[in-house]
C-alpha atoms as a PDB file:
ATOM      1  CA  UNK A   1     197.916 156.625 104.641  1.00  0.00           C
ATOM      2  CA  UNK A   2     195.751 153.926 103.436  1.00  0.00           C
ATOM      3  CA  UNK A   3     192.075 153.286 104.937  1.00  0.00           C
ATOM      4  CA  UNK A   4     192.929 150.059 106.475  1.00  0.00           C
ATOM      5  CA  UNK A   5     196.125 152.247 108.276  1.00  0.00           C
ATOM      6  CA  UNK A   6     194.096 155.415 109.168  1.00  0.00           C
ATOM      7  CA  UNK A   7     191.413 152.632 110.915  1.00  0.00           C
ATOM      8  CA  UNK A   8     194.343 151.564 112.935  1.00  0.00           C
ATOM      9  CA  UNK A   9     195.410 154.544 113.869  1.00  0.00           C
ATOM     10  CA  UNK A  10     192.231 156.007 115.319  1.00  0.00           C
ATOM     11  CA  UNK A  11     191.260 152.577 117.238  1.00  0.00           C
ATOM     12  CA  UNK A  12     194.938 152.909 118.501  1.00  0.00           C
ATOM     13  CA  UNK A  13     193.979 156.684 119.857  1.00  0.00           C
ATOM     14  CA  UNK A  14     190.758 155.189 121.256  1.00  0.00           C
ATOM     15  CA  UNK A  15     192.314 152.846 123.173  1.00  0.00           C
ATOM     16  CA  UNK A  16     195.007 155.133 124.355  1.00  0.00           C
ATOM     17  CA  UNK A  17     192.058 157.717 125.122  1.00  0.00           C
ATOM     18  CA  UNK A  18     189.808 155.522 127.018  1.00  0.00           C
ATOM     19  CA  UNK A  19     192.853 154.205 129.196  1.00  0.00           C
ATOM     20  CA  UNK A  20     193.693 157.567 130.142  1.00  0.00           C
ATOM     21  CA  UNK A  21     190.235 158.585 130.972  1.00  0.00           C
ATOM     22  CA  UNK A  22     190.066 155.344 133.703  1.00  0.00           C
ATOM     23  CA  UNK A  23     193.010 156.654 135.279  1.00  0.00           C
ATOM     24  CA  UNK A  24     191.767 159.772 136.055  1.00  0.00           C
ATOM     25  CA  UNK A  25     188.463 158.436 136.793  1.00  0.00           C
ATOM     26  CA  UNK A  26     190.526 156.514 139.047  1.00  0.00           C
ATOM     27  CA  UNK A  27     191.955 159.452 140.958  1.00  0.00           C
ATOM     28  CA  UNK A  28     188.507 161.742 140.968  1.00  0.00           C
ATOM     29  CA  UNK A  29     187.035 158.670 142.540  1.00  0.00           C
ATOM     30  CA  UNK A  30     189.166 158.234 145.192  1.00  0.00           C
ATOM     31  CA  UNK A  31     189.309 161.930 146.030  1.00  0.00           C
ATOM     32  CA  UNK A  32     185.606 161.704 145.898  1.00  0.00           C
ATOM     33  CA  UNK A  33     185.220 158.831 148.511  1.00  0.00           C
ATOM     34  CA  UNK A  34     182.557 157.355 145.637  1.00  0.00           C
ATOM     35  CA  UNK A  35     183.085 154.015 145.941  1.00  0.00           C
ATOM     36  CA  UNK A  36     180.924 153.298 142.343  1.00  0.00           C
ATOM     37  CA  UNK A  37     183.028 155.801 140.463  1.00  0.00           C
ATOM     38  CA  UNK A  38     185.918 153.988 142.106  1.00  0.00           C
ATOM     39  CA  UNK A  39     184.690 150.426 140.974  1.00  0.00           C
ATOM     40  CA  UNK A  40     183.976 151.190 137.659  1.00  0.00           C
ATOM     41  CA  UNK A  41     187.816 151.910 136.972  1.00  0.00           C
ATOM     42  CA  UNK A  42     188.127 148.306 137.672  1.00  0.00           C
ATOM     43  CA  UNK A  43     187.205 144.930 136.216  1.00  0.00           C
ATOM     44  CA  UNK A  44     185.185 142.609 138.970  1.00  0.00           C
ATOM     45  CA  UNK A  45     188.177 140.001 139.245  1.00  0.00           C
ATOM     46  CA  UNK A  46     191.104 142.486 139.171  1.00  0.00           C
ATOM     47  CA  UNK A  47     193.494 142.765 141.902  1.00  0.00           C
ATOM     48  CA  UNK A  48     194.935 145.413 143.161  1.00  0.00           C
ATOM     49  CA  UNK A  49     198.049 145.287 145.126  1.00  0.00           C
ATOM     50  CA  UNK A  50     198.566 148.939 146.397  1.00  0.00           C
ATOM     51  CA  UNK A  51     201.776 147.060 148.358  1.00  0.00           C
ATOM     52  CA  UNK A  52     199.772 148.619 152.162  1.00  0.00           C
ATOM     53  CA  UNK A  53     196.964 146.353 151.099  1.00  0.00           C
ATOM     54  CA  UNK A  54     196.255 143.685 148.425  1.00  0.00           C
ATOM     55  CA  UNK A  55     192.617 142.561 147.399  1.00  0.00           C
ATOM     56  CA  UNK A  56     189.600 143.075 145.036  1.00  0.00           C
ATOM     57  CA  UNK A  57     188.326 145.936 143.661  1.00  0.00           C
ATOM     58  CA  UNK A  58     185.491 146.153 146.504  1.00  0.00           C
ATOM     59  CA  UNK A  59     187.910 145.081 149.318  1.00  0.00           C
ATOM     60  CA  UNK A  60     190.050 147.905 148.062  1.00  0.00           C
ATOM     61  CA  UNK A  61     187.188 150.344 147.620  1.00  0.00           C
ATOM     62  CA  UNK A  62     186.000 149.501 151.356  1.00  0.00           C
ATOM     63  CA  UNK A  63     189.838 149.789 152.759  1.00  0.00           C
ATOM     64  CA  UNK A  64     190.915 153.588 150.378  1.00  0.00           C
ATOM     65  CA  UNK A  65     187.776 154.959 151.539  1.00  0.00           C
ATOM     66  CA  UNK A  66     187.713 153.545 155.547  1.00  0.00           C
ATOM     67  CA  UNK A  67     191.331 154.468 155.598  1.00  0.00           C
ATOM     68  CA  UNK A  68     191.456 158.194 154.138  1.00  0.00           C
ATOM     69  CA  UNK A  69     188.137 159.113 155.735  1.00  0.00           C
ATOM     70  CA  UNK A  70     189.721 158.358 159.080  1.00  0.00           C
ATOM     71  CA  UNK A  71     193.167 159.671 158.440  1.00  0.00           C
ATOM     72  CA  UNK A  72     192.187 162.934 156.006  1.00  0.00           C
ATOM     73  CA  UNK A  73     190.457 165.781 156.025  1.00  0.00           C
ATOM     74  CA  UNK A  74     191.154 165.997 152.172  1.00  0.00           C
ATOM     75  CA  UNK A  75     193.350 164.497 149.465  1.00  0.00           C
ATOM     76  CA  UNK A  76     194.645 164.264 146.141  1.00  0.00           C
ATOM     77  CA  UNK A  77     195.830 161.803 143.983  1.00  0.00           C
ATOM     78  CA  UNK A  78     197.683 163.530 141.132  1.00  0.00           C
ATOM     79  CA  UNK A  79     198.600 161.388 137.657  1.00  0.00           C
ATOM     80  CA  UNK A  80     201.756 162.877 136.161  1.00  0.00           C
ATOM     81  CA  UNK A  81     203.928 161.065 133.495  1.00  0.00           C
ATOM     82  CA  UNK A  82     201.998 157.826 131.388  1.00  0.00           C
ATOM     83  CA  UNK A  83     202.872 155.674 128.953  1.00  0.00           C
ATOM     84  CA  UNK A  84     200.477 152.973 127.870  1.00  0.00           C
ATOM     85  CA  UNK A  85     202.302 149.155 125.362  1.00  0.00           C
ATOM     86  CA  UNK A  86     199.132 148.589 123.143  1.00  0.00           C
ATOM     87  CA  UNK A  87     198.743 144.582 122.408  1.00  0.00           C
ATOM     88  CA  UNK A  88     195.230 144.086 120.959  1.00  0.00           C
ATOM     89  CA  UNK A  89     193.147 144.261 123.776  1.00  0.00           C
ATOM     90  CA  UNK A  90     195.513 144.191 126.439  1.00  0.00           C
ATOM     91  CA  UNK A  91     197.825 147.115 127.413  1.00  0.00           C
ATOM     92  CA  UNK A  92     200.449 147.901 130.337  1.00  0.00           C
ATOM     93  CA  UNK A  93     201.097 151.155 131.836  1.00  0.00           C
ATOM     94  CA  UNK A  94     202.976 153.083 133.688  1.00  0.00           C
ATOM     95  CA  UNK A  95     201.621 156.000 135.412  1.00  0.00           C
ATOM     96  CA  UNK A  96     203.234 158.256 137.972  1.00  0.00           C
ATOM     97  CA  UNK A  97     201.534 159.484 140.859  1.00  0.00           C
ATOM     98  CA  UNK A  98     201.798 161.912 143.673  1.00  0.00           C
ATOM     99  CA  UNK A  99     199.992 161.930 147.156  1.00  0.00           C
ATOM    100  CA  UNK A 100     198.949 164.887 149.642  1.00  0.00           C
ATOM    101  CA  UNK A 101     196.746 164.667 152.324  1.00  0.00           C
ATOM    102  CA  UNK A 102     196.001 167.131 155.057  1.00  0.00           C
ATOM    103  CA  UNK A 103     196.242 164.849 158.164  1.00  0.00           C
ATOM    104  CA  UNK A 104     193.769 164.653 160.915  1.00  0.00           C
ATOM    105  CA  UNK A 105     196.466 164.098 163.545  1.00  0.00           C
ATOM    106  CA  UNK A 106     199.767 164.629 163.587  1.00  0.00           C
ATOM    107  CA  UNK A 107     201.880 166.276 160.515  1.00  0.00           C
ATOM    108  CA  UNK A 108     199.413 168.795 158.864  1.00  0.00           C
ATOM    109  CA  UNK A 109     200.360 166.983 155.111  1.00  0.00           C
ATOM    110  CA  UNK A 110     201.023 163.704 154.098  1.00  0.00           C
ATOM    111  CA  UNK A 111     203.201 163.734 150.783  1.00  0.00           C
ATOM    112  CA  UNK A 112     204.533 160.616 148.494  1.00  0.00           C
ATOM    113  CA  UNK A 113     205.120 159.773 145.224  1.00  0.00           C
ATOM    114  CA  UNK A 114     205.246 156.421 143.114  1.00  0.00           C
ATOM    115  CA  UNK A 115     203.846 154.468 140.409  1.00  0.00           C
ATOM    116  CA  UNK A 116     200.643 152.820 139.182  1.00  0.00           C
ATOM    117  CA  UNK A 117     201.548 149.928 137.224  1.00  0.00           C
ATOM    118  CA  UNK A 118     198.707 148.771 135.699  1.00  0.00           C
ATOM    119  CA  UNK A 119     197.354 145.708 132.849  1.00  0.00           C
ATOM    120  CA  UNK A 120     194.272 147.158 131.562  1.00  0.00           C
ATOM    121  CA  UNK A 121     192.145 144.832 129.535  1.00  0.00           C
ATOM    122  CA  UNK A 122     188.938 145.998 127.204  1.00  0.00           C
ATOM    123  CA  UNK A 123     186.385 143.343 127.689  1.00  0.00           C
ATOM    124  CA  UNK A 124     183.193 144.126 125.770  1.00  0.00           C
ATOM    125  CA  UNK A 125     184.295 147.089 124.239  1.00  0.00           C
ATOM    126  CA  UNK A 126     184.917 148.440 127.903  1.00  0.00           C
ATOM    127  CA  UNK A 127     189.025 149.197 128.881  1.00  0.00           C
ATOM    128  CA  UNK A 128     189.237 148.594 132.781  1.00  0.00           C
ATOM    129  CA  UNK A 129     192.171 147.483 135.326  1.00  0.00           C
ATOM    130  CA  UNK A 130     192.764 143.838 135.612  1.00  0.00           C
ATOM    131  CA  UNK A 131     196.153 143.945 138.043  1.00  0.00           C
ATOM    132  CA  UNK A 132     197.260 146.707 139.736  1.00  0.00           C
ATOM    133  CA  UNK A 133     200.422 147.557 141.418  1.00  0.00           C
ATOM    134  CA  UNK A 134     201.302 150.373 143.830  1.00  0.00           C
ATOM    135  CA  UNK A 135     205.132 151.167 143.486  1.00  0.00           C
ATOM    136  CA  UNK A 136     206.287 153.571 146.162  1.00  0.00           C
ATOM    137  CA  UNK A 137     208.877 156.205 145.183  1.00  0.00           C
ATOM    138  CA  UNK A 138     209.342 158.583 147.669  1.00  0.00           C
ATOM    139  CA  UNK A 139     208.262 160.368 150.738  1.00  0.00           C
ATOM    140  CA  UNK A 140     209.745 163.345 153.093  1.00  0.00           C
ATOM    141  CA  UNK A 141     211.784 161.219 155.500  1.00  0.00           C
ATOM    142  CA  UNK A 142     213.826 163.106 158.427  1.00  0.00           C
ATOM    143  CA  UNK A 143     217.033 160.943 157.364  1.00  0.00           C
ATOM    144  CA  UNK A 144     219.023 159.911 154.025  1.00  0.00           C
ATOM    145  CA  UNK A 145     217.682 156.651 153.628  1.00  0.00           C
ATOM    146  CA  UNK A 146     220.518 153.647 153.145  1.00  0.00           C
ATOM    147  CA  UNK A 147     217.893 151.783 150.883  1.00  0.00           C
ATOM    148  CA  UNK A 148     214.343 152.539 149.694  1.00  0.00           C
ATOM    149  CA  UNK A 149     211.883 150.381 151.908  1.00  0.00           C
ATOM    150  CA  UNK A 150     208.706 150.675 150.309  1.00  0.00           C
ATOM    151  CA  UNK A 151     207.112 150.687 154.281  1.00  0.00           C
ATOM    152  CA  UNK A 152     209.315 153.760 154.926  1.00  0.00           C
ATOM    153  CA  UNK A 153     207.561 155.421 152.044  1.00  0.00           C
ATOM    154  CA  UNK A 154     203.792 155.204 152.482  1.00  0.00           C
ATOM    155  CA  UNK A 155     201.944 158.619 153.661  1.00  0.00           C
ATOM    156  CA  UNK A 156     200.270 156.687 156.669  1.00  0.00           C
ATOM    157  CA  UNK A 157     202.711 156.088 159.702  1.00  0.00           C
ATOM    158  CA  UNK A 158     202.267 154.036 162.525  1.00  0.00           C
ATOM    159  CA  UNK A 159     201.790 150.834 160.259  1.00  0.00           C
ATOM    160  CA  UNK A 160     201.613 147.263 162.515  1.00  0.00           C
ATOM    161  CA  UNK A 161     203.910 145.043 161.552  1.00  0.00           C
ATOM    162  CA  UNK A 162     202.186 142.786 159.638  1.00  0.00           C
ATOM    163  CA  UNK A 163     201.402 145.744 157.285  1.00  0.00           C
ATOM    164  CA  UNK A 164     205.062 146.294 157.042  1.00  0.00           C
ATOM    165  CA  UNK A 165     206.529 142.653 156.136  1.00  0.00           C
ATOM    166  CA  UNK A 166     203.250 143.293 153.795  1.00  0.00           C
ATOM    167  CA  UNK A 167     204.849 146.024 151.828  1.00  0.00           C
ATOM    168  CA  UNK A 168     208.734 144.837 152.098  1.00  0.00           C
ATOM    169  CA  UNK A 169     207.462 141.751 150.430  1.00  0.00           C
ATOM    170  CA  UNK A 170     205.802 143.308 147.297  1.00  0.00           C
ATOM    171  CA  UNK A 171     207.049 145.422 144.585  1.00  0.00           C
ATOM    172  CA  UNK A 172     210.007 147.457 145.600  1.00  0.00           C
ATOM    173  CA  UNK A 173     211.006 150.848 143.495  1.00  0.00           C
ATOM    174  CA  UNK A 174     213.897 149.546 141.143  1.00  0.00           C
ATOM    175  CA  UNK A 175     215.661 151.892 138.630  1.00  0.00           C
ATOM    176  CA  UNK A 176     216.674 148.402 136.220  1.00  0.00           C
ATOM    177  CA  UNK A 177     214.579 146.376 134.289  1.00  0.00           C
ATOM    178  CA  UNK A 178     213.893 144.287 137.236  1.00  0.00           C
ATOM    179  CA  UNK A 179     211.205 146.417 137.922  1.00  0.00           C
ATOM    180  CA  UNK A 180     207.658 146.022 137.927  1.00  0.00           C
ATOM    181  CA  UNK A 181     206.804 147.977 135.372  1.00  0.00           C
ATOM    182  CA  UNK A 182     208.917 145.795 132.810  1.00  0.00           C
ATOM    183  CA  UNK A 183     206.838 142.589 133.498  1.00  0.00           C
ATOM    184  CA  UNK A 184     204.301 141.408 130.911  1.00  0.00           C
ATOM    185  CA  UNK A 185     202.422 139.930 131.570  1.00  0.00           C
ATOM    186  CA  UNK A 186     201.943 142.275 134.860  1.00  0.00           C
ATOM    187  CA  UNK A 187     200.612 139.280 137.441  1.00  0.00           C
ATOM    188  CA  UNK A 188     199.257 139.574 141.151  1.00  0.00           C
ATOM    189  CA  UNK A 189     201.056 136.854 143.548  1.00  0.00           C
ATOM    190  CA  UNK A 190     198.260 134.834 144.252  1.00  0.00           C
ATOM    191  CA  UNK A 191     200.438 134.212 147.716  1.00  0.00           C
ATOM    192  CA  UNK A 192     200.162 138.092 148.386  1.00  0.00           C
ATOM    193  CA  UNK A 193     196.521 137.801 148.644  1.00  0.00           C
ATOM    194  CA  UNK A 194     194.871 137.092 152.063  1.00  0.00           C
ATOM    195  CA  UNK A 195     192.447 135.105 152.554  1.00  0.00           C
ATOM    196  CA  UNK A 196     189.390 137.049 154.174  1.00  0.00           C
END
């Protein structure tokens, strides 16, 4: 291995390093409820469209932490399988997930599974999120679904139904390459984002 090729390699390890340390920054900070910790996973004009909501990294911040507080007694985000496509200083992952919350009301747990699809971008030295998207994968459901509705799927019932044509209309889970975690660039619809 020459100099120039050992170089690459350990910037490449770096990267993949620092990448996987946002994402589970990500998850401790939600856990937490700390809404800095939760930020800093994030660059200040990302979007994140987590399909139930779509918005900046403060509007999402302000919604997580509003919404489990009120619905949770605890919670936990757990990152499973990850892969990371290193281009320079951009890089698109895929990162599976699985929810459980012990309710307030209702059902004692709250259970799903999907994916974080993610563009990170290192700006300043400094890897962060730029576009996020929530893909929903599964949930207990008391019936055999006919299709996967990514509304059927969230952990939080009772949605209104704006919430619901919200979700139907974003990122649906796909086992083909027309899924979202084959797009690159990964892009929020600007038309998904409301206008607060």
């Amino acid at each position: 291995m020459t100099p120039q090729e050992l170089e690459r390699a350990v910037r490449e390890l770096r990267d993949r390093q620092a990448i996987h340390d946002c994402l589970m920054t990500y998850s401790r900070g939600i856990d937490r409820l700390d809404r800095e910790l939760l930020l800093s996973v994030y660059h200040p004009d990302a979007i994140d469209d987590h399909g139930v909501f779509v918005g900046s990294p403060e509007e999402f911040a302000d919604w997580a932490i509003a919404m489990h507080s009120a619905t949770h007694l605890s919670h936990q985000h757990c990152v499973l399988n990850y892969t990371v496509d290193l281009d320079g200083d951009v890089a698109h992952t895929e990162t599976y997930y699985m929810f459980v919350g012990m309710n307030r009301a209702g059902a004692p747990l709250a259970m799903s599974g999907g994916r974080y699809i993610d563009r990170f971008e290192q700006r300043n030295g400094r890897w962060a999120i730029a576009a996020r998207v929530c893909v929903r994968d599964w949930a207990p459901l008391d019936v055999v679904p006919q299709d996967l509705d990514a509304s059927a799927l969230a952990a939080v019932k009772g949605l209104d139904e704006g919430v619901i044509a919200l979700m139907r209309s974003g990122a649906q889970c796909r086992r083909d390459r027309a899924d979202a975690s084959y797009l690159r660039p990964l892009r929020i619809d600007p038309a998904r984002v409301p206008r607060r």
